Amino acid sequence: MTVINRSRLQDCLAHEQQRFIETHPRSKALFERAQQHLLGGVPMNWMVRWAGRFPVFVAEGQGAHFTDVDGLRYLDLCLGDTGAMTGHAPAASVQALTEQAQRGLTFMLPTENALWVGEELARRFGLPYWQMAMTATDANRFALRLARAITQRPYVLVFNYCYHGTVDETFATINDGVVGPRPGNLGPAVNPAQTTKVIEFNDLGALEAALAPGDVACVLAEPVMTNIGIIQPDPGYHAALRAITQRTGTLLILDETHTICAGPGGYTRAHGLEPDLLTIGKPLAGGMPAAAYGLSAEVAERVRSRTPEDTSDTSGIGGTLTANALALTAMRATLEHVLTEEAYAKTIPLAERFTDGVQRVIKEFDLPWNVARLGCRAEYWFRHEPARNGGEAVAAYDADLDRYMHLAALNRGILLTPFHNMALIAPDTTEADIDFHTKVFRESVQALVG
Ligand SMILES: Cc1ncc(COP(=O)(O)O)c(C=O)c1O
């Protein structure tokens, strides 16, 4: 099996860095100017983590492509890390947004579109009651609060190296066998070990042991882990997860924010899962901030009996701009016309084409890598066998290799999702786009090991 030569990797990386700087003078100039009034030269701290020495500044995007301020055009396989899974500026969402913008943006009052959205989410995911949030982070925070409120239990349980947004309780990992703040976690209010139990995904023994004392309000899980590579549940894992949570009186919250790539009703609907709560954000409104969480009839009833109307504004759940008229209009248009069955019928076969292409190259160069797919999402990881849990996956993380593959792709006109090697397919992506990626992936690998 091919072993990556580290000094050659450094040479390839240096070469790509130089090429990036030379071909992006305008982005470089904007980044330098931005140092004066934007912390770190970016409007949001993660934007410093792109593979180049500075981020590409965007001019505009349409469908599966965007153009930067240097006039370079990219195939976008990042798609705003799922925020733009619909493709950029989807026509139906944009038209609805434009019309609504002229009729008012926010009222702190419901509009009729909210009913349509609630009905549609119930139809798609099978949970009867819905509430809105601005972001998936918010939806998760609210779901955790509700779970603690109605169970009167202190802990939540998450899986090692999960990601559910910037939710304090979920920024915990197993470090040398001990639960504590995830590396990088800034200023946690308390050590998350006080709020959170962390176990590895696919470990039923650990799940039994963690839930046995009856002090865990809820398990918060992606049905398939997607933020540390794509980690599939073992056969039977979900049935066991549901049985153990039910037996111990623990609520099950499934976060479908990324796994909505599996189909119009997410992985939950595609696999007949029955969570107590379900959270989702990102692509729901075509790129406009909007999120939602759903509740089973039983959870809804327990919530009702615990949330008096006269203190609902101080419940810790809500937000002034949440469920605003613009977001609900965008959600309706996106669910009705963009994130449709037909869209998935197009994007899932393209993701299969993507994984087939990457797999061929892995085989050709005998690389110790694997490629996985979930619906219209695909990802390669620098490990021979797919990981079964976050601990295994993170052990195979290779920062330099990751940076090189991203930068080589970017220099050839392809944007991959940062922090990992993820590609998402939009309804406007074409077979030619996918084949272009396969070609670029092969060239990048060949330069490294060929
Ligand atoms: C599974 C999952 N849930 C929630 C979130 C948080 O989304 P947002 O940052 O839009 O709040 C993310 C973000 O990557 C995610 O991957």
mmCIF file of C-alpha atoms and ligand atoms in Angstrom, residues 81 135-137 140 163-165 222 227 255 257-258 282, ligand 1:
data_model
loop_
_atom_site.group_PDB
_atom_site.id
_atom_site.type_symbol
_atom_site.label_atom_id
_atom_site.label_comp_id
_atom_site.label_asym_id
_atom_site.label_seq_id
_atom_site.Cartn_x
_atom_site.Cartn_y
_atom_site.Cartn_z
ATOM 1 C CA ASP A 81 -21.296 23.351 4.337
ATOM 2 C CA THR A 135 -29.994 28.151 13.161
ATOM 3 C CA ALA A 136 -29.472 24.470 13.736
ATOM 4 C CA THR A 137 -27.358 25.426 16.755
ATOM 5 C CA ASN A 140 -30.348 21.910 19.235
ATOM 6 C CA TYR A 163 -20.747 18.345 15.890
ATOM 7 C CA HIS A 164 -24.153 19.904 16.547
ATOM 8 C CA GLY A 165 -23.270 23.588 16.236
ATOM 9 C CA GLU A 222 -26.808 12.581 13.984
ATOM 10 C CA ASN A 227 -18.743 15.872 10.784
ATOM 11 C CA ASP A 255 -30.139 16.068 14.300
ATOM 12 C CA THR A 257 -29.111 19.134 9.642
ATOM 13 C CA HIS A 258 -26.601 17.281 7.460
ATOM 14 C CA LYS A 282 -28.979 24.976 7.187
HETATM 15 C C1 LIG B 1 -25.193 18.118 12.400
HETATM 16 C C2 LIG B 1 -25.131 19.590 12.628
HETATM 17 N N1 LIG B 1 -26.004 20.159 13.461
HETATM 18 C C3 LIG B 1 -25.999 21.472 13.708
HETATM 19 C C4 LIG B 1 -25.074 22.294 13.104
HETATM 20 C C5 LIG B 1 -25.089 23.765 13.400
HETATM 21 O O1 LIG B 1 -25.513 24.488 12.307
HETATM 22 P P1 LIG B 1 -25.417 26.079 12.374
HETATM 23 O O2 LIG B 1 -23.941 26.387 12.427
HETATM 24 O O3 LIG B 1 -26.044 26.520 11.102
HETATM 25 O O4 LIG B 1 -26.130 26.524 13.575
HETATM 26 C C6 LIG B 1 -24.138 21.747 12.241
HETATM 27 C C7 LIG B 1 -23.134 22.605 11.587
HETATM 28 O O5 LIG B 1 -22.230 22.168 10.920
HETATM 29 C C8 LIG B 1 -24.167 20.365 11.994
HETATM 30 O O6 LIG B 1 -23.278 19.786 11.183
#
